[in-house]
Short mmCIF file of C-alpha atoms and ligand atoms in Angstrom, two decimals:
data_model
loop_
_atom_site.label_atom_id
_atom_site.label_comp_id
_atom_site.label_asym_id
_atom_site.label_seq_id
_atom_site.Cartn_x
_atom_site.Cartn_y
_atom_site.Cartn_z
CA UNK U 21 -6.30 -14.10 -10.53
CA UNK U 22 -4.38 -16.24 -8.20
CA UNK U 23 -5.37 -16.26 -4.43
CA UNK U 24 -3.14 -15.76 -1.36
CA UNK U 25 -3.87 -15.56 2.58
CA UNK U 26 -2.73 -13.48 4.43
CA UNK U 27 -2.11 -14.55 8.38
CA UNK U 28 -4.08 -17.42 9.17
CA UNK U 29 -6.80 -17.24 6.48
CA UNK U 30 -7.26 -13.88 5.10
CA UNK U 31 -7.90 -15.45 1.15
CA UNK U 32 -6.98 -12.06 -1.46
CA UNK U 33 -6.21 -11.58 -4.67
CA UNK U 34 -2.23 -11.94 -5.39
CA UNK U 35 -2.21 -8.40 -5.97
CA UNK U 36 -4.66 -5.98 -4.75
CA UNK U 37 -5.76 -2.38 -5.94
CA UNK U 38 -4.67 0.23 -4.04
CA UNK U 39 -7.40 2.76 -4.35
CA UNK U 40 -5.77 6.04 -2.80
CA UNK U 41 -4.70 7.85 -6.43
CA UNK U 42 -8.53 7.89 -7.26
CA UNK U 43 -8.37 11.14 -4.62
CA UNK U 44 -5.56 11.98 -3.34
CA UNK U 45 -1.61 12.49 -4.04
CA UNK U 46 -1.60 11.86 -7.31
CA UNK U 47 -3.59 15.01 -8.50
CA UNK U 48 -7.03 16.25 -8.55
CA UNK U 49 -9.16 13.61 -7.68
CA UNK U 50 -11.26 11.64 -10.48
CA UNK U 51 -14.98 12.20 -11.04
CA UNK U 52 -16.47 10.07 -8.78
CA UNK U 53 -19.25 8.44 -11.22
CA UNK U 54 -15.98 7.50 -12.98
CA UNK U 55 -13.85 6.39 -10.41
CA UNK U 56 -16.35 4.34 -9.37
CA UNK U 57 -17.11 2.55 -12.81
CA UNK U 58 -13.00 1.62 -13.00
CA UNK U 59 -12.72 0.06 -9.72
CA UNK U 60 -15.99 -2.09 -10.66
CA UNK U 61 -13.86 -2.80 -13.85
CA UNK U 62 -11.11 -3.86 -11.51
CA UNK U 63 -13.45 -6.35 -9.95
CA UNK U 64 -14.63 -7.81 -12.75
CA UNK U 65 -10.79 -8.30 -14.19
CA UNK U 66 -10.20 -10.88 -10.74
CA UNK U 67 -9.41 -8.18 -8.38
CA UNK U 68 -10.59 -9.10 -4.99
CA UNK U 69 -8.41 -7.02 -2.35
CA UNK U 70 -9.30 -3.13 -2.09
CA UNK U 71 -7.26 -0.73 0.12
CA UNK U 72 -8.09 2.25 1.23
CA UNK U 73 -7.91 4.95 4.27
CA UNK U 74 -10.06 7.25 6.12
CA UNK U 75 -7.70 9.74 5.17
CA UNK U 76 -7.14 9.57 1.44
CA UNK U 77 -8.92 12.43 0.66
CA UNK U 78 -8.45 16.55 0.21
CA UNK U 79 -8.12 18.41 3.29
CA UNK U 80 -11.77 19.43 2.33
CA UNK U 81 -13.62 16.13 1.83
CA UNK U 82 -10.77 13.48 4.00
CA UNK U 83 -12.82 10.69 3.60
CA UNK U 84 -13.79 10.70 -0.20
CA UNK U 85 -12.06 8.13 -1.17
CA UNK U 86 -13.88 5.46 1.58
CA UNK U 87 -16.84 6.77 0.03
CA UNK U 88 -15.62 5.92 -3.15
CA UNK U 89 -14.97 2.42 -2.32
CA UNK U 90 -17.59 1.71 -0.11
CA UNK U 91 -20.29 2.81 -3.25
CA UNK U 92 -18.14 1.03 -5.79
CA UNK U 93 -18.19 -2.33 -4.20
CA UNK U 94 -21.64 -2.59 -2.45
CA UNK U 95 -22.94 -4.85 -4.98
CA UNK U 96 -20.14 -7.27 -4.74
CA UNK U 97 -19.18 -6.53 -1.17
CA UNK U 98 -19.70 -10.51 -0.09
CA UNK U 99 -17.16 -11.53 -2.83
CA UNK U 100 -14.55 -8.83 -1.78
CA UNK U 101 -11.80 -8.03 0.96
CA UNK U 102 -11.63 -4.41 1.82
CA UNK U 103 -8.97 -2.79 4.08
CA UNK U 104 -9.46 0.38 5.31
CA UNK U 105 -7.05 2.26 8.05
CA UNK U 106 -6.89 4.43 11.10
CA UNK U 107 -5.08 6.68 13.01
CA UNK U 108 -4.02 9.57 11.23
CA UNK U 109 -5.75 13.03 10.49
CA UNK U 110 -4.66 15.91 8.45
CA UNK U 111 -3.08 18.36 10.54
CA UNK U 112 -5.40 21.85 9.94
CA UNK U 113 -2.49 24.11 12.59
CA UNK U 114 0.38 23.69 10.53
CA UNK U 115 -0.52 25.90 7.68
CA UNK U 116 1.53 23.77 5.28
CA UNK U 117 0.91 22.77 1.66
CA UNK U 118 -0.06 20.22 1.13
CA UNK U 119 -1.55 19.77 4.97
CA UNK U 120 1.02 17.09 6.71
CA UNK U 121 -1.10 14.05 7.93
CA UNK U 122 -0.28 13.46 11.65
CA UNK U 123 -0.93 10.19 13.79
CA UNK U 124 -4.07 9.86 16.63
CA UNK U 125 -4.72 6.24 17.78
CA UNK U 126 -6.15 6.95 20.86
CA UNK U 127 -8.94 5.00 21.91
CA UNK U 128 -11.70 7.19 21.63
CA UNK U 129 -10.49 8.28 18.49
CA UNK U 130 -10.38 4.62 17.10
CA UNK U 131 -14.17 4.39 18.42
CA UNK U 132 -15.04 7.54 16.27
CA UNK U 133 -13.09 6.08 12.97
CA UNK U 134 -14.60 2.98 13.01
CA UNK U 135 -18.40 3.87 12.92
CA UNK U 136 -17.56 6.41 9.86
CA UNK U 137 -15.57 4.01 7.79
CA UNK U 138 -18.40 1.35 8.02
CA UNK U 139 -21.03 3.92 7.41
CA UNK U 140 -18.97 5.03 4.35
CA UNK U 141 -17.81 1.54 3.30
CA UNK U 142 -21.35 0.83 3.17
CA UNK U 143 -20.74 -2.60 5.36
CA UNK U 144 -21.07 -3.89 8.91
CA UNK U 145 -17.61 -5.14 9.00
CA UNK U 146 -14.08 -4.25 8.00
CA UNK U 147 -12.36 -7.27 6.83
CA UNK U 148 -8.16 -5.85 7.40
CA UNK U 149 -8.55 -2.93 9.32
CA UNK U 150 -5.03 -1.23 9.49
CA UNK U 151 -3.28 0.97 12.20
CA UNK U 152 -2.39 3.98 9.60
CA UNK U 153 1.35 4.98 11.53
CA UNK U 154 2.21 4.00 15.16
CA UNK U 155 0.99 7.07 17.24
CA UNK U 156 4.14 7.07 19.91
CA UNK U 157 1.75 8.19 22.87
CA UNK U 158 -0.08 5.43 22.50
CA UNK U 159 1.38 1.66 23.27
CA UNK U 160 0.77 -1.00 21.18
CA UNK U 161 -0.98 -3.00 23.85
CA UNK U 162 -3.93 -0.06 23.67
CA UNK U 163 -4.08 -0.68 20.00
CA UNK U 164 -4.28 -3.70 19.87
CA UNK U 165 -6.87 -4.00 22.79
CA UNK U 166 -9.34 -1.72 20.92
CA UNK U 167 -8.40 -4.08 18.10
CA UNK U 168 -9.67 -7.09 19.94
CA UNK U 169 -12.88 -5.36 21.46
CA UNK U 170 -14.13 -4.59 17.60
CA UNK U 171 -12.96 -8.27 16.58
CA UNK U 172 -15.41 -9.48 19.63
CA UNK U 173 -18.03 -6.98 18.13
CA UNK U 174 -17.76 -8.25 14.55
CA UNK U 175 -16.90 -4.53 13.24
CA UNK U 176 -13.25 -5.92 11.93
CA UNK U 177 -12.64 -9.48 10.94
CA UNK U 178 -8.60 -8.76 10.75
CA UNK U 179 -6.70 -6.17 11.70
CA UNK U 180 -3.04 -5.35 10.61
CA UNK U 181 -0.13 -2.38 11.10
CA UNK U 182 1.20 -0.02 8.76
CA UNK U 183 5.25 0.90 8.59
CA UNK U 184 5.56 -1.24 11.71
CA UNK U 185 9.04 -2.10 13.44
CA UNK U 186 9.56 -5.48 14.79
CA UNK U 187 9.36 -4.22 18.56
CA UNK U 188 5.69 -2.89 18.10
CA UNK U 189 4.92 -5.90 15.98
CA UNK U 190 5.77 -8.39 18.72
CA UNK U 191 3.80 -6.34 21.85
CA UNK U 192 0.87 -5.58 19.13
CA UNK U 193 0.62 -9.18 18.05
CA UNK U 194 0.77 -10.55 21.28
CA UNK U 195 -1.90 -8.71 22.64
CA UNK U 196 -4.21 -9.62 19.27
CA UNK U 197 -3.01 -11.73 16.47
CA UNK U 198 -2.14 -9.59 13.52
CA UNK U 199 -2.87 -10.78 10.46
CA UNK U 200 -1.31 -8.25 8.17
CA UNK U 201 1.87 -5.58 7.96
CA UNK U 202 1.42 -2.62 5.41
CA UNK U 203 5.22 -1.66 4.84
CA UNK U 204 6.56 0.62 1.76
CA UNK U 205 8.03 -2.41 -0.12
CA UNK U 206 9.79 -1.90 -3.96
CA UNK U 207 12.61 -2.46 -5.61
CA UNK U 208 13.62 0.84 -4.34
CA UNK U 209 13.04 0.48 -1.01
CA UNK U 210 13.66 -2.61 0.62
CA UNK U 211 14.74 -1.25 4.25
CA UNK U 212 12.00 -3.27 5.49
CA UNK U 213 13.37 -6.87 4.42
CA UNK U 214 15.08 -7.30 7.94
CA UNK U 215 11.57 -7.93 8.96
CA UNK U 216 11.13 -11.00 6.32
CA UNK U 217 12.25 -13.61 9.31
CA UNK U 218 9.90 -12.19 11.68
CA UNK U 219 6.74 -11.94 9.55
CA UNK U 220 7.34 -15.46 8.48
CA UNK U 221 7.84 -16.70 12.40
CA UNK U 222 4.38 -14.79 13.36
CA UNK U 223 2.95 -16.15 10.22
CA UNK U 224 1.85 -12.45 9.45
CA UNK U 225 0.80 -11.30 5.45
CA UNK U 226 2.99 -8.65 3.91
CA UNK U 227 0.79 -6.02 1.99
CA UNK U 228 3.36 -4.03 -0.12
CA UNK U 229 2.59 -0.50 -0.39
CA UNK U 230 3.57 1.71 -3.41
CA UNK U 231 5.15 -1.32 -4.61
CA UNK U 232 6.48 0.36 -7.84
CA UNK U 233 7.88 2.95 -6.00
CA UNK U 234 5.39 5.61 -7.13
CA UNK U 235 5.47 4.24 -10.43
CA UNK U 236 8.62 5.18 -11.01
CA UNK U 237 9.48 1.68 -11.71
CA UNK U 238 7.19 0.66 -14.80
CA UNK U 239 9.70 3.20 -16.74
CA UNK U 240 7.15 5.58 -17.98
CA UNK U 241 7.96 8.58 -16.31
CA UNK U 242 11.47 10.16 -17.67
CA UNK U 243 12.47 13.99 -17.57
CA UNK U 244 10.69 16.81 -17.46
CA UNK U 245 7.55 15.52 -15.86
CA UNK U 246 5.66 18.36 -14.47
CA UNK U 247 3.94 17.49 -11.25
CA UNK U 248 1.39 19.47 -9.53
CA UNK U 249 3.02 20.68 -6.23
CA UNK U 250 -0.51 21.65 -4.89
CA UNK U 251 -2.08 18.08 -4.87
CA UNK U 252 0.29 15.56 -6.53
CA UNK U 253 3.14 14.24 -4.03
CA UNK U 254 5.54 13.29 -6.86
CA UNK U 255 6.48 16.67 -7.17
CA UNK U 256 8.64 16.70 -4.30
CA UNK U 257 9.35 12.57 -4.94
CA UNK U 258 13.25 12.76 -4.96
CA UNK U 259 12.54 9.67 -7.49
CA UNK U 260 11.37 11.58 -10.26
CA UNK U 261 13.81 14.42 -11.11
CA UNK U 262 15.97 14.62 -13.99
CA UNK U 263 18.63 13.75 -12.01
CA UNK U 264 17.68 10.74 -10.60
CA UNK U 265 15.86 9.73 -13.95
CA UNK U 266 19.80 9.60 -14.53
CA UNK U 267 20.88 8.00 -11.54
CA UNK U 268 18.73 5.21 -11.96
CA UNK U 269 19.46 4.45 -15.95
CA UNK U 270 21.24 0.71 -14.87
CA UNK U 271 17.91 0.10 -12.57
CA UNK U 272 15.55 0.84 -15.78
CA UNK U 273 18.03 -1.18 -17.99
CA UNK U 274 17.81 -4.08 -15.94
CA UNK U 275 13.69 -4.17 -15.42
CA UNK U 276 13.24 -3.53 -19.34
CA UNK U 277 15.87 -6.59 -19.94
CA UNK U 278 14.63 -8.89 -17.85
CA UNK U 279 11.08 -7.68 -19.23
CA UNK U 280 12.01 -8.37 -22.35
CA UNK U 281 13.11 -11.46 -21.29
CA UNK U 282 9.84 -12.53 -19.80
CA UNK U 283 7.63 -10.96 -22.71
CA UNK U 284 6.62 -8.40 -19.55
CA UNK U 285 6.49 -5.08 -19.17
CA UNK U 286 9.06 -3.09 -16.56
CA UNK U 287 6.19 -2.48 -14.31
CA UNK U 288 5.05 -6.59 -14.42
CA UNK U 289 8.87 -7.53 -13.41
CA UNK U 290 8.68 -4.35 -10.75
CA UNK U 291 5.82 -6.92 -9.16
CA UNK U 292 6.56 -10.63 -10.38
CA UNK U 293 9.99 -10.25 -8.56
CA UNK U 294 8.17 -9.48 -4.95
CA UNK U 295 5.56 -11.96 -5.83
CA UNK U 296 8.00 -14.78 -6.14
CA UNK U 297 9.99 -13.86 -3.41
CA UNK U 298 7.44 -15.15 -0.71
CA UNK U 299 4.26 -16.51 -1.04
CA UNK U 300 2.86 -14.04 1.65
CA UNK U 301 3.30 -10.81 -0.17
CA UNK U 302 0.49 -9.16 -1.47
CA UNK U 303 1.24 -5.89 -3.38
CA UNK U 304 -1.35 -3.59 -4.02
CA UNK U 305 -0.46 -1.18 -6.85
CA UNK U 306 -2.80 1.53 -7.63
CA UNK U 307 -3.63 3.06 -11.14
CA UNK U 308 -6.39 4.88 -11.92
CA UNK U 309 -6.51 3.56 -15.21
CA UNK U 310 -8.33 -0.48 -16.25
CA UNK U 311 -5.41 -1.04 -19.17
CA UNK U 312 -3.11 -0.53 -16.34
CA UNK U 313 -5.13 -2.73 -13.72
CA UNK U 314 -5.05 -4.93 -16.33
CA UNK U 315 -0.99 -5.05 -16.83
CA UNK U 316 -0.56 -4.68 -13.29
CA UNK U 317 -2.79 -7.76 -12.31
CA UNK U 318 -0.89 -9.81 -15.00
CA UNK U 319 1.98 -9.64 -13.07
CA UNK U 320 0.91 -12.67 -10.68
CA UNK U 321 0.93 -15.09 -14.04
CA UNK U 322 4.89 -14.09 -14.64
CA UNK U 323 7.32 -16.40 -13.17
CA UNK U 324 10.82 -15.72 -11.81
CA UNK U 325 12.82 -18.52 -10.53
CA UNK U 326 14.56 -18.31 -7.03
CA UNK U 327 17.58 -18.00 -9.02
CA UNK U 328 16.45 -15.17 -10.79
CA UNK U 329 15.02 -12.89 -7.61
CA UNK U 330 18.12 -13.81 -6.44
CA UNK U 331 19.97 -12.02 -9.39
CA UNK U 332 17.86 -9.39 -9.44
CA UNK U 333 18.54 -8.82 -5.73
CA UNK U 334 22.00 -9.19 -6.00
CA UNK U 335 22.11 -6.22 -9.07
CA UNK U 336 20.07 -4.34 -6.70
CA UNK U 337 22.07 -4.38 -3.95
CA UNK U 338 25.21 -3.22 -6.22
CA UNK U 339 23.98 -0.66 -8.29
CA UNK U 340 23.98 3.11 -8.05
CA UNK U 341 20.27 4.33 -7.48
CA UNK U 342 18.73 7.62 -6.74
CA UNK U 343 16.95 8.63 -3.45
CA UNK U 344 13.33 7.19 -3.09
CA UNK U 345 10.57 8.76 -1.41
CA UNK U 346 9.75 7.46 2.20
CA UNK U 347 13.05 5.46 1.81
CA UNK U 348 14.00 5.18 5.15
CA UNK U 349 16.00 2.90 6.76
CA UNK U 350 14.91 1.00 9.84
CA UNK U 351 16.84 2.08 13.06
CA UNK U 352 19.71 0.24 13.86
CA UNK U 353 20.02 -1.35 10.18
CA UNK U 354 23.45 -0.68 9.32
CA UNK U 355 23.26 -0.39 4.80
N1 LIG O 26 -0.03 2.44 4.21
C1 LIG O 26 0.41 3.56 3.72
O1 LIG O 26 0.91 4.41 4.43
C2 LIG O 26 0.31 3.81 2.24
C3 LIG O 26 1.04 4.84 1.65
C4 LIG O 26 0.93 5.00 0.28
C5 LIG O 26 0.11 4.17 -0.47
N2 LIG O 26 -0.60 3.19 0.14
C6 LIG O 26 -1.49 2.29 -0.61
O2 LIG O 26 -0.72 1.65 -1.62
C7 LIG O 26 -1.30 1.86 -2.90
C8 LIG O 26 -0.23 1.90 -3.96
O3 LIG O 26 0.79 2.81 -3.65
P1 LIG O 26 1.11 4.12 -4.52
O4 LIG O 26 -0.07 4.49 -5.33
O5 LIG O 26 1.68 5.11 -3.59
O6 LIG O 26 2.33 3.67 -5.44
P2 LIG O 26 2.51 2.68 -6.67
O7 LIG O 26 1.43 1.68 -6.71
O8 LIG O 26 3.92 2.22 -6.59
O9 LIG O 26 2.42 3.66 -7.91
C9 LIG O 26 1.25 4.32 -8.29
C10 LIG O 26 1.54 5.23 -9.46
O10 LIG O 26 1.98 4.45 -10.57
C11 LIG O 26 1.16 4.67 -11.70
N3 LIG O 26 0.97 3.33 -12.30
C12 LIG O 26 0.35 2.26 -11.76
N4 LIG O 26 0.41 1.19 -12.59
C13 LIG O 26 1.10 1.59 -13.67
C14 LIG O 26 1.50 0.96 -14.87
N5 LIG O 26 1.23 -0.31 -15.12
N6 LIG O 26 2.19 1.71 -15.79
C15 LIG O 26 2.49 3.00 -15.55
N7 LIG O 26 2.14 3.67 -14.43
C16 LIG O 26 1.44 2.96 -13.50
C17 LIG O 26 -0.12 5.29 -11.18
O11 LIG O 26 -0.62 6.25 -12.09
P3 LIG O 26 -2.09 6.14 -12.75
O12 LIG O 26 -3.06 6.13 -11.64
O13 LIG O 26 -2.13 7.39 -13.57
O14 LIG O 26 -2.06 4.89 -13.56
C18 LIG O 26 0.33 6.00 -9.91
O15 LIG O 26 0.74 7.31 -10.18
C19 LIG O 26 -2.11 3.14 -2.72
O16 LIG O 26 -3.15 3.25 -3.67
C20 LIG O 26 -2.62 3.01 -1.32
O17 LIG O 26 -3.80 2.22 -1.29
C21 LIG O 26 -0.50 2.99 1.48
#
């Protein structure tokens, strides 16, 4: 697969796996003996960029999925990037289901997070460690000072922000050089292109998270799909009801056209048209299943002129579409 940096010289595969679905939102998790053989397949297709939390997990085992990856790449760990995050916990006092996540980046908690990912990652270093969510009582000058103290130690290499705002960007990047953001970016939900000028000023990587907006994008999901509301987050997704399977018929149209077009699939074109935007977005799709990887890592070999993002921006911009989970809009952005 193609290569990419992100920041100064972070070198990753155009698009990365993300590794969360293996355990967590997207139903029960997967036996680990097999999770662990299909992210090794993912490696050997020309995947080299791995992202995962130390909170993708079950309320009951959090950090599963760390474990996961850490086991699943120790052989090849020299020949990989793996980015791991911080700063959020599942919050046991609310009683809800599923547990809400809340953010901690305090210090002391960073401290604590850092020694369990690398034990779990297997590894004395984290090459993109992310900030998880801001944590607003804690400044981004704090973060990004405990940032700098494990760069100095050689526990991170990189460190980056998740669902940052330019504001924190700026302070947190002053402090210590960010190399990556890790925004919600898909045709669905492109509140966060405001920040397109900025990243490219700071010379700062865009990692695109659920990049086909929950899969909802590659077209195979229609009506009727019957979600687990205990463990799988899509059934409360305003993306995937009937309704909005409806609401979106002109989006679907136009990804299986131009697919068609470009002997792709819907969920290639969902990626090819983020890809060729800038040369500094990475997205990292995750599947749980190698075909998929396969199709999804394909993607970076599809090319779309300027023109035709442009087109495909423009149809966006004018064309009825349903709600999309974690949609929101950056404050003060006026669409
Ligand atoms: N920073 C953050 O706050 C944050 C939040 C969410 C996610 N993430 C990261 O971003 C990664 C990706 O985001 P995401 O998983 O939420 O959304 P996504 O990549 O947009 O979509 C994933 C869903 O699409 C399905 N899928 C993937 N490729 C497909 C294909 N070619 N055809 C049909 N279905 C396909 C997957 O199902 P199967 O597994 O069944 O194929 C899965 O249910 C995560 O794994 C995680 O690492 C970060």
């Amino acid at each position: 697969m193609q290569i990419r940096t992100l920041g100064k010289d972070l070198r990753v595969s155009a698009v990365g796996l993300g590794c969360m679905g293996f355990s967590h939102a997207y139903g029960a998790p997967t036996e680990e003996k097999e999770a662990i053989r299909r992210i090794r397949q993912a490696a050997e297709m020309g995947y080299t960029f791995f992202d995962t939390a130390e909170v993708y997990g079950t309320p009951e085992d959090p950090h599963i999925n760390e474990q996961l990856v850490g086991e699943a790449l120790a052989p090849m760990r020299n020949q990989v990037v793996i980015a791991t995050k911080f700063g959020m916990r599942f919050d046991f006092e609310s009683g809800k289901v599923p547990l809400p996540l809340i953010p901690d980046s305090r210090p002391e908690t960073i401290r604590q997070s850092v020694e369990g990912s690398l034990k779990r990652l297997k590894t004395d270093h984290i090459d993109l460690y992310f900030q998880h969510r801001i944590d607003p009582q804690v400044s981004p000058e704090e973060v990004a000072e405990a940032m700098k103290e494990l760069i100095r130690e050689g526990k991170i290499t990189h460190w980056g922000i998740s669902e940052t705002n330019e504001e924190y960007l700026r302070r947190a990047n002053t402090a210590c050089p960010v190399t990556a953001v890790q925004n919600r970016y898909s045709m669905m939900a492109r509140h966060y292109e405001p920040l397109f000028p900025v990243l490219e000023e700071m010379n700062v990587g865009l990692v695109a998270f659920s990049p086909m907006a929950n899969g909802f994008l590659t077209g195979r999901y229609g009506k009727g799909e019957a979600f687990d509301p205990k463990n799988d987050y899509r059934a409360s997704m305003p993306q995937f009801t009937d309704e909005a399977v409806d609401q979106n018929k002109e989006l679907l149209e136009l990804l299986q056209s131009m697919a068609e077009q470009k002997k792709a699939t819907p969920a290639q074109i969902s990626l090819a048209w983020m890809l060729c935007k800038k040369p500094w977005i990475v997205p990292i799709p995750g599947t749980r299943k190698p075909e998929r990887m396969k199709e999804n890592a394909e993607a970076a070999d599809i090319v779309l002129s300027a023109k035709e993002v442009q087109a495909l921006d423009h149809a966006l911009d004018s064309m009825e579409m349903s709600e999309v989970f974690g949609g929101t809009k950056l404050s003060g952005q006026k669409k």
